[in-house]
Coordinates of C-alpha atoms in Angstrom, one line a residue:
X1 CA 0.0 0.0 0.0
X2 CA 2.9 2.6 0.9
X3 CA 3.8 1.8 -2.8
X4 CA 0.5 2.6 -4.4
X5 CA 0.3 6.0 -2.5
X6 CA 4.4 7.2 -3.4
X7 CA 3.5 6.5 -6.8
X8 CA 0.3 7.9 -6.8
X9 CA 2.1 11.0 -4.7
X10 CA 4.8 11.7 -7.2
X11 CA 2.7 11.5 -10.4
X12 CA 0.4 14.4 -8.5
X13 CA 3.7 16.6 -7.4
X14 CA 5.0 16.6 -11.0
X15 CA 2.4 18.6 -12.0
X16 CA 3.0 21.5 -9.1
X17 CA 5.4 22.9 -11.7
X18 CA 3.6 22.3 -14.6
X19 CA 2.4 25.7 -15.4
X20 CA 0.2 26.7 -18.6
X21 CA 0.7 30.7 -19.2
X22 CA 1.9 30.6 -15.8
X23 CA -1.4 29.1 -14.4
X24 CA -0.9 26.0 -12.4
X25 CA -2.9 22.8 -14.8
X26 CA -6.0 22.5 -13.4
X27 CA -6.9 18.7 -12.5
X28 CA -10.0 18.8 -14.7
X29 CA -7.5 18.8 -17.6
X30 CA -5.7 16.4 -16.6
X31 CA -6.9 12.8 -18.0
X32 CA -4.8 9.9 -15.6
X33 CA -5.1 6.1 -16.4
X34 CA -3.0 3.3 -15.2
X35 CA -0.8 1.2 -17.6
X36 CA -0.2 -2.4 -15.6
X37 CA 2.1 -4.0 -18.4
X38 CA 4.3 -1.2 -18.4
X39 CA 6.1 0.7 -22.0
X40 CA 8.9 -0.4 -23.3
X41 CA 9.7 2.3 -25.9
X42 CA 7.7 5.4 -27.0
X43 CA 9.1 5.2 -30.3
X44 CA 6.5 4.0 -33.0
X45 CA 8.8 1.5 -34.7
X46 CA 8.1 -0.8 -31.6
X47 CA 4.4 -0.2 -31.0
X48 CA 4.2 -3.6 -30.7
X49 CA 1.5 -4.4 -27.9
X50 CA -1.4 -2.4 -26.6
X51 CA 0.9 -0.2 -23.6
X52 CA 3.2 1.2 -26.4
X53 CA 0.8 1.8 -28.9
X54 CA -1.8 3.7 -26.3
X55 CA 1.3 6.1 -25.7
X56 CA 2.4 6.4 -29.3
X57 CA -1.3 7.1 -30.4
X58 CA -1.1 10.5 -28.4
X59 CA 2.4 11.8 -29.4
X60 CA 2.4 10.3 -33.4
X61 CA 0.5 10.4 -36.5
X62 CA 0.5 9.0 -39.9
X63 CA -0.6 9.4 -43.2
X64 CA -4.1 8.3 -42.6
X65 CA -5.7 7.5 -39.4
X66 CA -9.3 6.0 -39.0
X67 CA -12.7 7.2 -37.3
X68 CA -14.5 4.7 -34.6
X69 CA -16.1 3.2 -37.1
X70 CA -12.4 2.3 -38.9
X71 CA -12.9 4.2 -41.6
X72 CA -9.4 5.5 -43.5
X73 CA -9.4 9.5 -42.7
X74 CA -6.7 11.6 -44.2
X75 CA -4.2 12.3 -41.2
X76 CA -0.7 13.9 -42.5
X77 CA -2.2 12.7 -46.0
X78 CA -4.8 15.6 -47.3
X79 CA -5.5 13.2 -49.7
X80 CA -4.3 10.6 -52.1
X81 CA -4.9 8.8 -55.2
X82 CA -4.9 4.9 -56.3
X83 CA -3.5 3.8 -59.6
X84 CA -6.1 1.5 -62.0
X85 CA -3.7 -1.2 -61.4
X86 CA -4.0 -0.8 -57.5
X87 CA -0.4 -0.4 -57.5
X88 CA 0.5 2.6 -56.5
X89 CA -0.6 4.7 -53.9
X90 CA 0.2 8.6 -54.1
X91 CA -0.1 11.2 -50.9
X92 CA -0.5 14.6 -51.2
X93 CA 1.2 16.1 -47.6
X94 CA -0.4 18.7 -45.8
X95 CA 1.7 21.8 -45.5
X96 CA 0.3 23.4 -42.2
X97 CA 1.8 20.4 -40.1
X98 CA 5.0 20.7 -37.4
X99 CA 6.8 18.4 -35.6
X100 CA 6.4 19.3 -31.6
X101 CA 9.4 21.6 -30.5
X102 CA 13.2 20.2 -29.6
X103 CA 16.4 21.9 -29.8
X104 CA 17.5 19.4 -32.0
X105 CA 15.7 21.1 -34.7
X106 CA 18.0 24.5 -34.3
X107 CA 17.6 28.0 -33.7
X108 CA 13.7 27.7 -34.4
X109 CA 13.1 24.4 -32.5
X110 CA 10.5 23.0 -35.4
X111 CA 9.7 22.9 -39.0
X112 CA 7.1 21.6 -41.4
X113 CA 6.6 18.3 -42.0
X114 CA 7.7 17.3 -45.5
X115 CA 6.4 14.2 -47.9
X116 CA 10.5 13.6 -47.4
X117 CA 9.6 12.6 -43.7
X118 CA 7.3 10.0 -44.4
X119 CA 9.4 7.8 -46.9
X120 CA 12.7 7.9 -44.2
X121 CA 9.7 6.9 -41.6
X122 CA 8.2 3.9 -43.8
X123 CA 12.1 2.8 -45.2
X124 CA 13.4 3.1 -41.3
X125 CA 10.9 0.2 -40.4
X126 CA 12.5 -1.6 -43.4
X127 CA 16.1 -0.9 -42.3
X128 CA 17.9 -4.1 -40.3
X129 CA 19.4 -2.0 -38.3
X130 CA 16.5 -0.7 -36.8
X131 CA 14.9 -4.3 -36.1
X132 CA 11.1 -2.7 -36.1
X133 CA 8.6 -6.0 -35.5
X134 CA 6.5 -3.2 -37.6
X135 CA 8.1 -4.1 -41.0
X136 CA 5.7 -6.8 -42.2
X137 CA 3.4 -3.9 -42.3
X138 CA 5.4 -2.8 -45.9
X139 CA 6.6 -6.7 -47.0
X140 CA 4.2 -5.7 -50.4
X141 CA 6.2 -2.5 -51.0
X142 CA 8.8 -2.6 -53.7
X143 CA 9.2 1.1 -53.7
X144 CA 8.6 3.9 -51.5
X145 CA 9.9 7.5 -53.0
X146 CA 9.6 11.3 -52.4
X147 CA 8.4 13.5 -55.3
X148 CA 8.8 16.5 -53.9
X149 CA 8.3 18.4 -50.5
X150 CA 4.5 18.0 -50.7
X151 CA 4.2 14.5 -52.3
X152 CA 5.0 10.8 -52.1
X153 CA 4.2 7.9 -53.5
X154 CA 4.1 4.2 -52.4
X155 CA 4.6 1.1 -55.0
X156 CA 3.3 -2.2 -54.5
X157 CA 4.3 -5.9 -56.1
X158 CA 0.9 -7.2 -56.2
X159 CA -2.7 -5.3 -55.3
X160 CA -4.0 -5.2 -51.6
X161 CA -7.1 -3.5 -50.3
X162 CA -6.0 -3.4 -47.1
X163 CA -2.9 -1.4 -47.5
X164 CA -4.0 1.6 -46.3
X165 CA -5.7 0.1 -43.4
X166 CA -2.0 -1.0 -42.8
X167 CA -0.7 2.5 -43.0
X168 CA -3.0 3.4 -40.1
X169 CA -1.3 1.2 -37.9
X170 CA 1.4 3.4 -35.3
X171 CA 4.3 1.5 -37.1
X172 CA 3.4 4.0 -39.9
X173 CA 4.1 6.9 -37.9
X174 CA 6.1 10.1 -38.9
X175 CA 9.4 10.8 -37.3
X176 CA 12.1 13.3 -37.7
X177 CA 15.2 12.4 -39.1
X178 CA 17.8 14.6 -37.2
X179 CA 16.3 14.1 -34.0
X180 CA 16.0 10.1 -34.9
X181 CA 19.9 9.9 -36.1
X182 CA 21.5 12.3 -33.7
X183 CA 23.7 10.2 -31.5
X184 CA 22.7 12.7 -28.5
X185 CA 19.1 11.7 -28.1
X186 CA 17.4 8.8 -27.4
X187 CA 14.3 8.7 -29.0
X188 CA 12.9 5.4 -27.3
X189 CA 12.8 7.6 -24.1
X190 CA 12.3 11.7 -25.6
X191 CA 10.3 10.9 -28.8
X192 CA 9.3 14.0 -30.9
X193 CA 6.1 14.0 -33.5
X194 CA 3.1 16.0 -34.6
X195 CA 0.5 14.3 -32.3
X196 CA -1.8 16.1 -29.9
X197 CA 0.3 15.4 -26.8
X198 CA 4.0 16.1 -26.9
X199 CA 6.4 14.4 -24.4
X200 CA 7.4 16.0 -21.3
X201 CA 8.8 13.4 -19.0
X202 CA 9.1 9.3 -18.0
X203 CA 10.4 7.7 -14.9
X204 CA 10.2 4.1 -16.3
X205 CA 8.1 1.7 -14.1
X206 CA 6.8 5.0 -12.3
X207 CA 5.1 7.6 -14.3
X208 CA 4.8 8.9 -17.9
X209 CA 3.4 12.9 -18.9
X210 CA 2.1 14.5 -21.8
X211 CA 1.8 18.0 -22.3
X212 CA -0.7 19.9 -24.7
X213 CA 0.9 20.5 -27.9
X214 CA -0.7 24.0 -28.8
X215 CA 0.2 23.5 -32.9
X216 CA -1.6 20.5 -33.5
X217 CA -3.2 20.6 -36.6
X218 CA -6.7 19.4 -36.2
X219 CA -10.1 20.9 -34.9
X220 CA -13.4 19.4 -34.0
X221 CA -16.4 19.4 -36.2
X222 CA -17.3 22.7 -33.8
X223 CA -14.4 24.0 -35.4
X224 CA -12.6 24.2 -31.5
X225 CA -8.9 23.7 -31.1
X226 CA -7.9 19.8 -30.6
X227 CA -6.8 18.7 -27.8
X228 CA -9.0 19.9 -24.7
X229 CA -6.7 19.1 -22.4
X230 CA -4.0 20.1 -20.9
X231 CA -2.1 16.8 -20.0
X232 CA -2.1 13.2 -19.6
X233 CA -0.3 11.2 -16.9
X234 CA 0.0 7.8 -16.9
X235 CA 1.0 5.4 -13.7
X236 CA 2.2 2.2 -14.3
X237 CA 0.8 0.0 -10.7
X238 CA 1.6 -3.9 -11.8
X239 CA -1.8 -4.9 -10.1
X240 CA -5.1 -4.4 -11.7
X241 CA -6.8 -4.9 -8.8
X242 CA -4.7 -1.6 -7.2
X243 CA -5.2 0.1 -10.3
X244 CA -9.4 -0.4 -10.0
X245 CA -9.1 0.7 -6.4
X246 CA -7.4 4.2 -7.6
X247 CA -9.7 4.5 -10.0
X248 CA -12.9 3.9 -7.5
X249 CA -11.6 6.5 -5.6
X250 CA -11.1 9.2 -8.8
X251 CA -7.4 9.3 -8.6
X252 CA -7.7 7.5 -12.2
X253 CA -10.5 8.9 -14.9
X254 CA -10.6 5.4 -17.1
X255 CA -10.2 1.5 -16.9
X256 CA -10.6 -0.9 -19.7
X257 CA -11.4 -4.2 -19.7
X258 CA -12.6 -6.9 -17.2
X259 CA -10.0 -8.5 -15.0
X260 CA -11.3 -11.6 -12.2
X261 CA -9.9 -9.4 -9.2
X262 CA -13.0 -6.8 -10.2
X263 CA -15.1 -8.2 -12.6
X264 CA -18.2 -9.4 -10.5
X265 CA -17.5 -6.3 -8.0
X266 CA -18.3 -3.8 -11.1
X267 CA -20.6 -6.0 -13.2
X268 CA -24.3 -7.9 -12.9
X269 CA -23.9 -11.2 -14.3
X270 CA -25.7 -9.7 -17.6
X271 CA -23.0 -7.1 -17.9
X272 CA -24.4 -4.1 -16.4
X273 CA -23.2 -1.4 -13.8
X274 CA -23.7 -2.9 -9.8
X275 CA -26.0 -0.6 -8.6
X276 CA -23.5 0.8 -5.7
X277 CA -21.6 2.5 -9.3
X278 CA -24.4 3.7 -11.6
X279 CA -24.0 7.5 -9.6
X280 CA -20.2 7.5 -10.5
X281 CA -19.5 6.1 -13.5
X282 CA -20.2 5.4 -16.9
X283 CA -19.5 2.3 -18.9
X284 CA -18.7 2.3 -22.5
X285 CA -19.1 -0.8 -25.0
X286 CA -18.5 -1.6 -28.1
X287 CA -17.6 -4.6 -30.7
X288 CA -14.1 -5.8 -30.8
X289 CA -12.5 -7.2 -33.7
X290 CA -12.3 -10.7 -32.0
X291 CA -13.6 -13.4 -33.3
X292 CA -13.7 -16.3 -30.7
X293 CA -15.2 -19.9 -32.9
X294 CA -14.2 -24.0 -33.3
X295 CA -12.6 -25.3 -36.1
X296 CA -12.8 -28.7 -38.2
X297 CA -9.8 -29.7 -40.1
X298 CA -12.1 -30.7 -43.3
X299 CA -9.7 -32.5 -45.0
X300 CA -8.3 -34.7 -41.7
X301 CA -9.6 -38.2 -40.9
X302 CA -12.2 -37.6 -38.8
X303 CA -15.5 -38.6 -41.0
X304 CA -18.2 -37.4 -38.5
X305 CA -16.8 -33.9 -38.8
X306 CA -16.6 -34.2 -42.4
X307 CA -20.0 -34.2 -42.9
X308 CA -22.1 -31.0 -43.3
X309 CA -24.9 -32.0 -41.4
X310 CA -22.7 -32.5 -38.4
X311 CA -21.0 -29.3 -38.9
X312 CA -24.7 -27.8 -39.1
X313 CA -26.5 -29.4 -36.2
X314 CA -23.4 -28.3 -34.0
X315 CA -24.0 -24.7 -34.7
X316 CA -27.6 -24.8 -34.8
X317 CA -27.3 -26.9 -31.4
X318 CA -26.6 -24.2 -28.6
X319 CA -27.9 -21.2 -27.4
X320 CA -25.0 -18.5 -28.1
X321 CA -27.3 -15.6 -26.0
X322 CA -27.6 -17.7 -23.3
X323 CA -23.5 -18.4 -23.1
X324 CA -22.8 -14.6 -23.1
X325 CA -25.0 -14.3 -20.4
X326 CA -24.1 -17.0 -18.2
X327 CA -20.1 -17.6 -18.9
X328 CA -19.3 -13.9 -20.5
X329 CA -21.0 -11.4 -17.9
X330 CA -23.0 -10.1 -20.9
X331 CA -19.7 -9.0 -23.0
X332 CA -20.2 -9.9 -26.1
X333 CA -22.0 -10.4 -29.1
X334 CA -23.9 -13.9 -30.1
X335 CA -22.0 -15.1 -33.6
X336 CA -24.7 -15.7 -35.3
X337 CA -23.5 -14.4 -38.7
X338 CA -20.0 -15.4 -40.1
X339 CA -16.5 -15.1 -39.1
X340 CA -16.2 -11.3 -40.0
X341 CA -17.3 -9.2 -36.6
X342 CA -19.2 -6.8 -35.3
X343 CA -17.9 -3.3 -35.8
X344 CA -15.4 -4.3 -39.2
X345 CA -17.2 -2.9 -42.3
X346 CA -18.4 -6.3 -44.7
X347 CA -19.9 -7.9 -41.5
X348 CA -23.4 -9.1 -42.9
X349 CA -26.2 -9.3 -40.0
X350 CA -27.9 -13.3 -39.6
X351 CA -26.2 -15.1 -42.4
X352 CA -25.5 -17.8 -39.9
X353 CA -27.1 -20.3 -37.5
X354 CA -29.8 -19.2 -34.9
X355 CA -30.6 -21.8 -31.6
X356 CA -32.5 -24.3 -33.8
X357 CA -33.4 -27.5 -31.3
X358 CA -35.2 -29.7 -33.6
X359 CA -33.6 -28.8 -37.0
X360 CA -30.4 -29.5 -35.5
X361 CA -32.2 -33.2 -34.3
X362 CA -33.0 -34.0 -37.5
X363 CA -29.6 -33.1 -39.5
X364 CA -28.0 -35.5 -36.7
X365 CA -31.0 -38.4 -37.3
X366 CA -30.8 -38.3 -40.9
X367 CA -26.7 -38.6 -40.6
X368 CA -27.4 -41.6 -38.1
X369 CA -29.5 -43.4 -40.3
X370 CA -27.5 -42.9 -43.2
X371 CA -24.2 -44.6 -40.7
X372 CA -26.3 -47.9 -39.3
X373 CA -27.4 -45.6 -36.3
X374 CA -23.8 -45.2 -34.6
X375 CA -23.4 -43.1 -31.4
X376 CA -22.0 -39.2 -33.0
X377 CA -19.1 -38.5 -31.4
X378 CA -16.5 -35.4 -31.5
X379 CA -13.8 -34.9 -30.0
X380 CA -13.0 -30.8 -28.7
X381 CA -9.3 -30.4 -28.4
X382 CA -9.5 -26.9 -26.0
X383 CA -7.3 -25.6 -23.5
X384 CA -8.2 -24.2 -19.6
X385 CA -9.3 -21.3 -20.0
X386 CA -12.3 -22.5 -22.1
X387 CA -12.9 -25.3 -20.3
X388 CA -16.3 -23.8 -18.7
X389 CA -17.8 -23.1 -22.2
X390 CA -16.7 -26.7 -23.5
X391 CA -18.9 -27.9 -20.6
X392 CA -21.6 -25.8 -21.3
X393 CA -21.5 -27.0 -25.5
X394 CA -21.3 -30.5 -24.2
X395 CA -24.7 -30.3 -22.4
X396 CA -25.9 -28.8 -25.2
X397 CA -25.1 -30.7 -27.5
X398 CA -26.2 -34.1 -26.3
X399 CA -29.6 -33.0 -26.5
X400 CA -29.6 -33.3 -29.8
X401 CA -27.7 -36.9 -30.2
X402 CA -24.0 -35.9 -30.2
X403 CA -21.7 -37.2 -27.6
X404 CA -19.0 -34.6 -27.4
X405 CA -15.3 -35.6 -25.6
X406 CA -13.7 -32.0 -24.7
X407 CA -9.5 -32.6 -24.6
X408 CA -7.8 -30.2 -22.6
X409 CA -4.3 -29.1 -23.7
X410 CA -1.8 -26.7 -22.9
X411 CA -2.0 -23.3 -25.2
X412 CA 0.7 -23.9 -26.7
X413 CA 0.6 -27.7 -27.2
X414 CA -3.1 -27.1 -29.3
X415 CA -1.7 -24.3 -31.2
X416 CA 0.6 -26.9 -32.4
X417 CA -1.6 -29.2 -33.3
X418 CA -4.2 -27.2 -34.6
X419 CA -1.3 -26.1 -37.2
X420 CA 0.1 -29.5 -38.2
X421 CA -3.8 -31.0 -38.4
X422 CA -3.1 -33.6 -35.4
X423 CA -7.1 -32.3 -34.3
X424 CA -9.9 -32.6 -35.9
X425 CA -11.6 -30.3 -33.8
X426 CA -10.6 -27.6 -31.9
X427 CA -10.8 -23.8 -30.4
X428 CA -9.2 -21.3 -31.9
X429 CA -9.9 -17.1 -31.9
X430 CA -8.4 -14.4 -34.8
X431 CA -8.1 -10.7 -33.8
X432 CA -7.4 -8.8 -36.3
X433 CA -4.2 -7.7 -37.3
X434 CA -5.7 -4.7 -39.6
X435 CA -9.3 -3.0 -40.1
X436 CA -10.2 -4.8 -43.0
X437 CA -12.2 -8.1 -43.6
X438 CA -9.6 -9.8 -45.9
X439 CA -7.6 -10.5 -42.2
X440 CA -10.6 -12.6 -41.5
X441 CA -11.3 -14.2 -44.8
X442 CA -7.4 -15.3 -45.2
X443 CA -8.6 -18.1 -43.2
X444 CA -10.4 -19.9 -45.5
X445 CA -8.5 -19.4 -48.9
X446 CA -6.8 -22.8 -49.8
X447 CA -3.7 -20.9 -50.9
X448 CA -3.5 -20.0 -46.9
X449 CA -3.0 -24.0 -45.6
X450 CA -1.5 -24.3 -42.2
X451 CA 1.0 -24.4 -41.5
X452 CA 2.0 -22.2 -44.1
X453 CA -0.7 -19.9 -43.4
X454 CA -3.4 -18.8 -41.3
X455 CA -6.0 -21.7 -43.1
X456 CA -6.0 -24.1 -40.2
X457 CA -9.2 -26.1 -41.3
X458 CA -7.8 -26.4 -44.4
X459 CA -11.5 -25.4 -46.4
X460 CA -11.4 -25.1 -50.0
X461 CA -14.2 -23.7 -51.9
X462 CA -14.0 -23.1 -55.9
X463 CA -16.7 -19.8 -55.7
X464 CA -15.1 -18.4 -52.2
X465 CA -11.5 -18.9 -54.1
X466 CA -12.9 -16.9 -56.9
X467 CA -14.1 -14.1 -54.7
X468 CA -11.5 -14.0 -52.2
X469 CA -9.4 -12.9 -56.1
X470 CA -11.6 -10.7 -57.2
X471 CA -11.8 -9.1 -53.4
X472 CA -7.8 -8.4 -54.3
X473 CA -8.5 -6.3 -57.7
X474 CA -11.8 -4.2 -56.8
X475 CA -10.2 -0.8 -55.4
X476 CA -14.3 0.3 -54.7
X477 CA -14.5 0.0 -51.5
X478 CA -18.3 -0.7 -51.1
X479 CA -18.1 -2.8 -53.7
X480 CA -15.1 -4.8 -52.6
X481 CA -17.4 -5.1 -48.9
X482 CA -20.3 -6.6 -50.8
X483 CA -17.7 -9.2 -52.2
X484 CA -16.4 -9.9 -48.6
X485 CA -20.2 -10.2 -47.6
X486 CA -20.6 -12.7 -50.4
X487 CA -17.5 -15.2 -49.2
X488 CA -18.8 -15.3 -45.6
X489 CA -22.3 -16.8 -46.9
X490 CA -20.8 -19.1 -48.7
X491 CA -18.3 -20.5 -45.9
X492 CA -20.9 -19.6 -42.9
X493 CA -22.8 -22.3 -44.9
X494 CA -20.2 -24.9 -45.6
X495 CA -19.8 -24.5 -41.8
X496 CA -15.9 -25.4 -41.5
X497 CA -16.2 -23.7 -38.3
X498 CA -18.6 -22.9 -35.0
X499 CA -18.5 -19.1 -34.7
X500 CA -19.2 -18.3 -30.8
X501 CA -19.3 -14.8 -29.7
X502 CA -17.8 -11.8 -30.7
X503 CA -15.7 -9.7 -28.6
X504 CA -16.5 -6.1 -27.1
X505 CA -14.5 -3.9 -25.8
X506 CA -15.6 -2.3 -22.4
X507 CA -14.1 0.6 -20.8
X508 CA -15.3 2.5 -17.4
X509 CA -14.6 6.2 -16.8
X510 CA -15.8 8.6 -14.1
X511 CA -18.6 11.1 -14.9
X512 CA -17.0 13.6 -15.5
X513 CA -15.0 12.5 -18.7
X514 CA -16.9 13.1 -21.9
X515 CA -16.1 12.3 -25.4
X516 CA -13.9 9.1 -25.4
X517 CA -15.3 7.3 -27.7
X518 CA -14.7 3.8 -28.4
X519 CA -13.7 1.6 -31.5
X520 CA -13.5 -1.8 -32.4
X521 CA -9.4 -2.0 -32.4
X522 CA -9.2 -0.5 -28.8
X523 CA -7.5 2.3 -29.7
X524 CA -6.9 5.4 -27.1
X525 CA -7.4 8.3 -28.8
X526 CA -7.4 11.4 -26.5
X527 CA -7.0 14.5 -28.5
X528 CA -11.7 14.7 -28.4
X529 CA -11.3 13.8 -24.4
X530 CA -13.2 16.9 -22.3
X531 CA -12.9 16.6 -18.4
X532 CA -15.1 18.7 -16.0
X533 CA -15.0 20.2 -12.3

């Protein structure tokens, strides 16, 4: 406890000599949250995990950046343009941008951001020496060039609709190059960019702050001045348990996510507010782009799971409301459409299987009749943590004639085997790795076999194959949706997988913090944030 309260204790004194026009920061613009795994670097290179990338979202931007509803916005981009071919991808650079002040920069400690600044940010991720886990981000690119000081383009070996969803990720971020490359500064720990909040100081392990930075470029759609406040502080308490208690108290303004130490203290059992918190704060959800399903390897040698009507009867043979409720707390969203999410544009509302008692009965007696009236079996390969909702399927599922065996295995163990096709059927979840369906619809092309690629039930479908190309070429993006829309039916139906629930994303804050938003890759974005008295 002495802990908590020196940490809690310094992060409040750094901001005695804070001053803003020689005003001391009031603590209504100040927005605090508490980061228990900790930041290993604040450069965007190694925005690797959820801690660095929170950071790096405040201090960094790209060329495009997308709205809570992951649509691609211009950012340092004003706009661009996309060859016929789909190869290459031109920016036009906004010219009213600057990076945040550092004496690095010289006598006038700034300048303009330049289309020059982007391709040394993109070809640094690329650079060996640099090591960036962000590169895969640009494995497509053969080229990436300046024009001139307002314009840069981007060349490709082969189309990709996702690119620029790619491009939005904080890997993509803009950097400057003599603050980057002199040996003087380290820019892991004193990064400079053109993001809402510029750094001020970090005392790993005890506290990160962000200051205002009164040149950022963007406004509201009130035209006001972004950001609204003054500062953000992060702690960095290990426990999540100590950081809820801070944040019960209103020395924090925001938690996200559910962790056992506080989940049933905060939550009803259908996912609402305990009454004791209604008065004090306010809980925000929203779809995460987690898709959490069971897989059959189609082509193993398992013949009960090879048949359709199998396949069929075991989606159609639970109640997916009822296992949110009952094993989830309320949070999340019945799967009963395909493997695309809630919240990722080309998700198609109730193209897949609805609780459906008797027609799963009957897909199960016509299959028995057809196999001399053999016992079904299936065998779940899972591993602990899903142990209560194998249970739960298992119940369920013998109503309707199929004896399910449920095989608990390490994570890693079943990853294993999932890839090399020792299980025939099995648990498995995909978050995506960028906004765009194709991430989710990889899965099933048969040019994506495990363990070469991310097709662990090895399907193969002729039409989907042909769609999942023609997905590649179509630079319309509401056209290119309606072909995304089109591959789910078809697989949803083929049913070489049980989609569960999807994810949300839930995040708690005190009253008075308005303005947060919330969006389906759980990005903090701060620069809208309004705090009150």
């Amino acid at each position: 406890m002495i802990k908590i309260i020196l940490v809690i204790t310094t992060l409040s004194l750094s901001f005695v000599g804070c001053k803003t026009d020689k005003t001391t920061t009031a603590n209504h613009l100040i927005f605090r949250y508490n980061e228990s795994a900790n930041i290993s670097s604040l450069d965007p290179a190694f925005s690797k995990n959820q801690a660095n990338i929170w950071a790096v979202n405040q201090i960094f931007n790209g060329l495009v950046q997308l709205n809570d509803s992951l649509e691609i916005k211009p950012d340092l981009a004003k706009n661009w343009s996309i060859s016929a071919d789909a190869l290459t991808y031109r920016f036009i650079i906004r010219d009213d941008i600057y990076f945040h002040k550092h004496i690095g920069f010289g006598t006038d400690s700034t300048r303009k951001v330049k289309a020059s600044d982007v391709t040394y940010s993109l070809n640094r991720l690329l650079d060996p020496n640099v090591a960036s886990p962000g590169g895969w981000i640009l494995q497509n690119v053969t080229n990436i060039e300046t024009v001139n000081d307002s314009v840069m383009q981007i060349k490709l070996q082969k189309p990709f609709p996702a690119f620029l969803g790619l491009l939005s990720m904080k890997y993509a971020s803009v950097v400057p190059k003599e603050i980057i490359e002199n040996p003087n500064i380290d820019f892991r720990t004193n990064p400079i960019g053109t993001g809402p909040f510029k750094f001020k100081i970090w005392e790993e392990n005890v506290k990160l702050v962000l200051r205002k930075n009164p040149m950022y470029h963007e406004k509201n759609n009130a035209g006001e001045q972004l950001p609204h406040l003054e500062a953000v502080a992060i702690s960095f308490l290990p426990d999540k348990q100590a950081g809820f208690l801070q944040f019960i108290q209103g020395k924090l303004d925001f938690i996200s996510g559910l962790d056992p130490s506080y989940k049933d203290d905060i939550l009803t059992q259908k996912g609402e507010l305990q009454s004791k918190y209604q008065d004090k704060i306010n809980m925000i959800t929203g779809p995460y782009l987690n898709t959490e399903y069971l897989g059959f390897r189609m082509d193993g040698d398992d013949n009960v799971v090879k048949d359709k009507r199998i396949r069929q009867a075991l989606n159609l043979g639970f109640d997916r409301k009822k296992l949110i409720t009952y094993l989830r707390n309320g949070i999340g969203t019945a799967a009963t459409s395909g493997v695309i999410p809630v919240g990722l544009p080309g998700f198609k509302d109730n193209i897949g299987y609805d609780f459906d008692t008797e027609k799963a009965k009957k897909l199960v007696l016509d299959y028995k009749k057809e196999n001399g009236n053999k016992p079904v079996i299936v065998n779940l390969a899972t591993n602990a943590s899903y142990v209560d909702i194998a249970e739960y399927l298992q119940r369920e599922w013998q109503k309707i004639g199929i004896d399910c065996k449920v095989d608990v295995t390490p994570p890693s163990t079943l990853r294993q085997a999932i890839a090399t096709g020792k299980v025939s059927f099995f648990r498995a979840s995909w978050i995506a790795d960028y906004p765009d369906s194709e991430n989710y619809l990889s899965l099933f092309s048969d040019k994506n076999f495990a363990p070469n690629g991310p097709n662990y039930t090895h399907y193969s479908n002729s039409a989907y194959n042909a769609l999942y190309q023609a997905a590649f070429l179509e630079t319309d993006t509401e056209k290119r949706h309606i072909l995304y829309q089109k591959m789910d039916e078809i697989m949803i139906q083929d049913a070489p997988i049980i989609p569960l629930f999807y994810d949300k994303v839930v995040r708690f804050t005190g009253k008075n913090v308005t303005d947060l938003g919330i969006n389906p890759l759980n990005l903090l974005v701060l620069k809208h944030v309004k705090k009150t008295n």
